[in-house]
Amino acid sequence: MTAKQNSLYWREWGAVVRYCKANNLPAPDRHALHVAALGANRSHLSFTNEDFDQVLGGFRSYSRPADLTGQLRQLNQPRIRLKYAVNALSPAPEY
């Protein structure tokens, strides 16, 4: 996990906690969300990109329950990453 991913992880978790407090809801257990998303409780520092995407999608389902677009975008992130990698490897067009 990169430093930017770690920062995003904690920002998204903070958004879950803030949403729950603002709506008088109990905040879910963070590790229980890891289990729900991944099927196992693992440290976020050992996440693969795919694990990270799944957990962020789970966090966003709590912090932004009405924003289905954000959740779906997170699920499509592996494909977006692949497109970025392919475009980064493509040579620049010659004019």
Backbone as a printed PyTorch tensor [residue, N CA C, xyz], in Angstrom:
tensor([[[  0.8540,  -1.1730,   0.0000],
         [  0.0000,   0.0000,   0.0000],
         [  0.9010,   1.2370,   0.0000]],

        [[  0.5860,   2.1460,  -0.8920],
         [  1.3740,   3.3790,  -0.9720],
         [  0.9400,   4.3510,   0.1190]],

        [[  1.7350,   5.3760,   0.3210],
         [  1.3960,   6.4070,   1.3110],
         [  0.0850,   7.1060,   0.9330]],

        [[ -0.1330,   7.3330,  -0.3600],
         [ -1.3750,   7.9770,  -0.7980],
         [ -2.5780,   7.0740,  -0.5470]],

        [[ -2.4090,   5.7810,  -0.7960],
         [ -3.5070,   4.8500,  -0.5280],
         [ -3.8080,   4.7920,   0.9720]],

        [[ -2.7670,   4.7820,   1.7880],
         [ -2.9520,   4.7630,   3.2380],
         [ -3.7080,   6.0110,   3.6970]],

        [[ -3.3380,   7.1490,   3.1590],
         [ -4.0220,   8.3970,   3.4960],
         [ -5.4900,   8.3530,   3.0750]],

        [[ -5.7500,   7.8580,   1.8710],
         [ -7.1210,   7.7380,   1.3870],
         [ -7.9220,   6.7690,   2.2530]],

        [[ -7.3100,   5.6820,   2.6480],
         [ -7.9680,   4.6990,   3.5140],
         [ -8.4740,   5.3820,   4.7810]],

        [[ -7.5980,   6.1390,   5.4480],
         [ -7.9870,   6.7830,   6.7050],
         [ -8.9950,   7.9030,   6.4920]],

        [[ -8.9050,   8.6220,   5.3800],
         [ -9.9040,   9.6580,   5.0770],
         [-11.2750,   9.0310,   4.8750]],

        [[-11.3170,   7.9380,   4.1380],
         [-12.5990,   7.2730,   3.8910],
         [-13.1610,   6.6730,   5.1760]],

        [[-12.3050,   6.1220,   6.0070],
         [-12.7880,   5.5870,   7.2820],
         [-13.3270,   6.7310,   8.1460]],

        [[-12.6410,   7.8590,   8.1590],
         [-13.1190,   9.0280,   8.8970],
         [-14.4760,   9.4900,   8.3960]],

        [[-14.6920,   9.4030,   7.0810],
         [-15.9820,   9.7940,   6.5150],
         [-17.0880,   8.8560,   6.9980]],

        [[-16.7840,   7.5760,   7.1570],
         [-17.7620,   6.6160,   7.6940],
         [-18.1530,   7.0180,   9.1130]],

        [[-17.1610,   7.2880,   9.9320],
         [-17.4100,   7.6410,  11.3300],
         [-18.2000,   8.9460,  11.4170]],

        [[-17.8170,   9.9470,  10.6250],
         [-18.5380,  11.2290,  10.6420],
         [-19.9880,  11.0660,  10.2010]],

        [[-20.2250,  10.2920,   9.1540],
         [-21.5860,  10.0770,   8.6650],
         [-22.4260,   9.4040,   9.7490]],

        [[-21.8740,   8.3990,  10.3620],
         [-22.6210,   7.6770,  11.3990],
         [-22.9430,   8.5860,  12.5790]],

        [[-21.9730,   9.3760,  13.0190],
         [-22.2160,  10.2920,  14.1410],
         [-23.2630,  11.3370,  13.7760]],

        [[-23.1730,  11.8790,  12.5790],
         [-24.1090,  12.9230,  12.1500],
         [-25.5350,  12.3960,  12.0330]],

        [[-25.6800,  11.0940,  11.8110],
         [-27.0030,  10.4990,  11.6380],
         [-27.4150,   9.6230,  12.8230]],

        [[-26.7150,   9.8050,  13.9460],
         [-26.9950,   9.0510,  15.1690],
         [-27.0480,   7.5470,  14.9320]],

        [[-26.0940,   7.0670,  14.1700],
         [-25.9680,   5.6350,  13.8930],
         [-24.7020,   5.1090,  14.5530]],

        [[-24.7090,   3.8660,  14.9840],
         [-23.4700,   3.3060,  15.5300],
         [-22.4570,   3.0960,  14.4070]],

        [[-21.2360,   3.4840,  14.6340],
         [-20.1880,   3.2760,  13.6310],
         [-19.8660,   1.7860,  13.5730]],

        [[-19.7680,   1.2240,  12.3790],
         [-19.4340,  -0.1990,  12.2710],
         [-17.9920,  -0.4480,  12.6950]],

        [[-17.7160,  -1.6710,  13.0280],
         [-16.3470,  -2.0530,  13.3370],
         [-15.5470,  -2.0760,  12.0340]],

        [[-14.4450,  -1.3860,  12.0190],
         [-13.6380,  -1.2600,  10.8060],
         [-13.1810,  -2.6260,  10.2970]],

        [[-12.7460,  -3.4730,  11.2060],
         [-12.2610,  -4.7870,  10.7750],
         [-13.4000,  -5.6920,  10.3260]],

        [[-14.5920,  -5.4650,  10.8520],
         [-15.7480,  -6.2300,  10.3760],
         [-16.0400,  -5.8680,   8.9130]],

        [[-15.7910,  -4.6220,   8.5450],
         [-15.9710,  -4.2300,   7.1400],
         [-14.9090,  -4.8810,   6.2580]],

        [[-13.6980,  -5.0630,   6.7940],
         [-12.6590,  -5.7860,   6.0450],
         [-13.1420,  -7.2090,   5.7670]],

        [[-13.6910,  -7.8500,   6.8030],
         [-14.1710,  -9.2250,   6.6530],
         [-15.3140,  -9.2880,   5.6450]],

        [[-16.2350,  -8.3290,   5.7200],
         [-17.3690,  -8.3090,   4.7890],
         [-16.8920,  -8.1400,   3.3470]],

        [[-15.8870,  -7.3150,   3.1380],
         [-15.4070,  -7.0420,   1.7820],
         [-14.4730,  -8.1280,   1.2550]],

        [[-13.6460,  -8.6940,   2.1440],
         [-12.5900,  -9.5990,   1.6940],
         [-12.7810, -11.0510,   2.1130]],

        [[-13.6780, -11.2790,   3.0640],
         [-13.8570, -12.6270,   3.5760],
         [-12.8640, -12.9990,   4.6600]],

        [[-11.9930, -12.0740,   5.0260],
         [-10.9940, -12.3220,   6.0680],
         [-10.5930, -10.9870,   6.6860]],

        [[-10.1670, -11.0390,   7.9250],
         [ -9.6930,  -9.8340,   8.6020],
         [ -8.1960,  -9.7150,   8.3640]],

        [[ -7.8230,  -8.7260,   7.5490],
         [ -6.4080,  -8.4900,   7.2660],
         [ -6.0910,  -7.0360,   7.5220]],

        [[ -4.8700,  -6.7840,   7.8480],
         [ -4.4070,  -5.4160,   8.0330],
         [ -4.5040,  -4.6680,   6.7110]],

        [[ -4.9280,  -3.4170,   6.7690],
         [ -5.0320,  -2.6510,   5.5280],
         [ -3.6630,  -2.4210,   4.9000]],

        [[ -2.6050,  -2.5310,   5.6680],
         [ -1.2630,  -2.3370,   5.1270],
         [ -0.8420,  -3.4790,   4.2020]],

        [[ -1.5280,  -4.6140,   4.2870],
         [ -1.1820,  -5.7510,   3.4280],
         [ -2.1560,  -5.9130,   2.2600]],

        [[ -3.0350,  -4.9390,   2.0420],
         [ -4.0020,  -5.0310,   0.9540],
         [ -3.3200,  -4.9840,  -0.4050]],

        [[ -3.8720,  -5.7550,  -1.3270],
         [ -3.5250,  -5.5830,  -2.7340],
         [ -4.3880,  -4.4350,  -3.2560]],

        [[ -4.1550,  -4.0090,  -4.4740],
         [ -5.0000,  -2.9560,  -5.0490],
         [ -6.4550,  -3.3960,  -5.1010]],

        [[ -6.6950,  -4.6590,  -5.4430],
         [ -8.0600,  -5.1620,  -5.5300],
         [ -8.7270,  -5.1850,  -4.1520]],

        [[ -7.9720,  -5.5980,  -3.1280],
         [ -8.4980,  -5.5850,  -1.7580],
         [ -8.8670,  -4.1610,  -1.3520]],

        [[ -7.9690,  -3.2520,  -1.6510],
         [ -8.1660,  -1.8420,  -1.3100],
         [ -9.4370,  -1.3090,  -1.9610]],

        [[ -9.6460,  -1.6380,  -3.2350],
         [-10.8460,  -1.1910,  -3.9490],
         [-12.1080,  -1.7280,  -3.2980]],

        [[-12.0890,  -2.9930,  -2.9260],
         [-13.2690,  -3.5940,  -2.3170],
         [-13.5880,  -2.9690,  -0.9610]],

        [[-12.5710,  -2.7350,  -0.1580],
         [-12.7980,  -2.1540,   1.1650],
         [-13.2660,  -0.7010,   1.0310]],

        [[-12.6730,   0.0550,   0.1170],
         [-13.1250,   1.4350,  -0.0840],
         [-14.5760,   1.4730,  -0.5390]],

        [[-14.9550,   0.5570,  -1.4060],
         [-16.3530,   0.4720,  -1.8250],
         [-17.2690,   0.2100,  -0.6360]],

        [[-16.8320,  -0.6610,   0.2620],
         [-17.6030,  -0.9380,   1.4750],
         [-17.7070,   0.2730,   2.3750]],

        [[-16.5970,   0.9840,   2.5500],
         [-16.6150,   2.2090,   3.3620],
         [-17.5850,   3.2250,   2.7600]],

        [[-17.5160,   3.3810,   1.4470],
         [-18.3700,   4.3750,   0.7880],
         [-19.8370,   3.9970,   0.8250]],

        [[-20.1320,   2.7220,   0.9530],
         [-21.5390,   2.3220,   1.0800],
         [-22.1100,   2.8230,   2.4020]],

        [[-21.2560,   3.0460,   3.3880],
         [-21.6950,   3.6180,   4.6640],
         [-21.6500,   5.1410,   4.6480]],

        [[-20.5490,   5.7010,   4.1510],
         [-20.3780,   7.1540,   4.2360],
         [-21.1930,   7.9170,   3.2000]],

        [[-21.4890,   7.2720,   2.0650],
         [-22.2770,   7.9090,   0.9890],
         [-23.3010,   6.9140,   0.4630]],

        [[-24.2720,   6.5480,   1.2850],
         [-25.1920,   5.4840,   0.8800],
         [-26.0230,   5.8200,  -0.3640]],

        [[-26.2490,   7.0910,  -0.6450],
         [-27.0560,   7.4650,  -1.8040],
         [-26.2240,   7.6040,  -3.0780]],

        [[-24.8980,   7.5610,  -2.9600],
         [-24.0070,   7.7540,  -4.1070],
         [-23.5650,   6.4100,  -4.6710]],

        [[-24.4080,   5.8140,  -5.4730],
         [-24.0770,   4.5300,  -6.0730],
         [-22.9440,   4.6700,  -7.0830]],

        [[-22.8290,   5.8200,  -7.7080],
         [-21.7840,   6.0410,  -8.7070],
         [-20.3920,   5.8700,  -8.0990]],

        [[-20.1730,   6.4310,  -6.9130],
         [-18.8800,   6.3090,  -6.2560],
         [-18.5390,   4.8750,  -5.9100]],

        [[-19.5370,   4.1300,  -5.4810],
         [-19.3100,   2.7320,  -5.1400],
         [-19.0030,   1.9100,  -6.3900]],

        [[-19.7440,   2.1540,  -7.4620],
         [-19.5080,   1.4150,  -8.7080],
         [-18.1610,   1.7770,  -9.3250]],

        [[-17.7900,   3.0500,  -9.2340],
         [-16.4880,   3.4630,  -9.7690],
         [-15.3750,   2.7160,  -9.0460]],

        [[-15.5130,   2.5530,  -7.7360],
         [-14.4990,   1.8540,  -6.9780],
         [-14.4110,   0.3920,  -7.4100]],

        [[-15.5450,  -0.2250,  -7.6990],
         [-15.5340,  -1.6070,  -8.1600],
         [-14.9100,  -1.7340,  -9.5500]],

        [[-14.9940,  -0.6820, -10.3630],
         [-14.3970,  -0.6850, -11.7010],
         [-12.9380,  -0.2500, -11.7040]],

        [[-12.3950,   0.0570, -10.5430],
         [-11.0410,   0.5920, -10.4530],
         [ -9.9820,  -0.3320, -11.0710]],

        [[-10.0570,  -1.6510, -10.9230],
         [ -9.0300,  -2.4760, -11.5810],
         [ -8.9910,  -2.2600, -13.0980]],

        [[-10.1430,  -2.1190, -13.7140],
         [-10.1870,  -1.8750, -15.1550],
         [ -9.6300,  -0.4900, -15.4880]],

        [[ -9.9480,   0.4960, -14.6670],
         [ -9.4310,   1.8530, -14.8880],
         [ -7.9150,   1.8490, -14.7750]],

        [[ -7.3820,   1.1340, -13.7720],
         [ -5.9340,   1.0350, -13.5900],
         [ -5.2730,   0.3840, -14.8070]],

        [[ -5.9070,  -0.6500, -15.3310],
         [ -5.3640,  -1.3460, -16.4930],
         [ -5.3310,  -0.4250, -17.7090]],

        [[ -6.3910,   0.3280, -17.9230],
         [ -6.4170,   1.2730, -19.0510],
         [ -5.3100,   2.3180, -18.9010]],

        [[ -5.1060,   2.7950, -17.6820],
         [ -4.0630,   3.7900, -17.4440],
         [ -2.6930,   3.1930, -17.7660]],

        [[ -2.4570,   1.9490, -17.3380],
         [ -1.1740,   1.3080, -17.5760],
         [ -0.9280,   1.1190, -19.0690]],

        [[ -1.9540,   0.7120, -19.7980],
         [ -1.8110,   0.5110, -21.2430],
         [ -1.5150,   1.8430, -21.9200]],

        [[ -2.2240,   2.8810, -21.5450],
         [ -1.9930,   4.2010, -22.1490],
         [ -0.6180,   4.7440, -21.8020]],

        [[ -0.1380,   4.4470, -20.6000],
         [  1.1860,   4.9290, -20.1960],
         [  2.2890,   4.2380, -20.9940]],

        [[  2.0380,   3.0110, -21.4300],
         [  3.0460,   2.2690, -22.1900],
         [  2.9860,   2.5460, -23.6770]],

        [[  1.9010,   3.1040, -24.1530],
         [  1.7530,   3.3800, -25.5740],
         [  2.6770,   4.5170, -25.9860]],

        [[  3.3270,   4.3810, -27.1200],
         [  4.1970,   5.4670, -27.5780],
         [  3.3540,   6.6900, -28.0000]],

        [[  3.9390,   7.8230, -27.8830],
         [  3.2670,   9.0660, -28.2770],
         [  3.1300,   9.0840, -29.7990]],

        [[  2.0170,   9.6090, -30.2940],
         [  1.8380,   9.6620, -31.7630],
         [  2.8470,  10.6100, -32.3860]],

        [[  3.2980,  10.2590, -33.5640],
         [  4.2270,  11.1160, -34.2870],
         [  3.4690,  11.9670, -35.2850]],

        [[  3.7650,  13.2160, -35.3090],
         [  3.0900,  14.1380, -36.2130],
         [  4.0300,  14.6610, -37.2550]]])
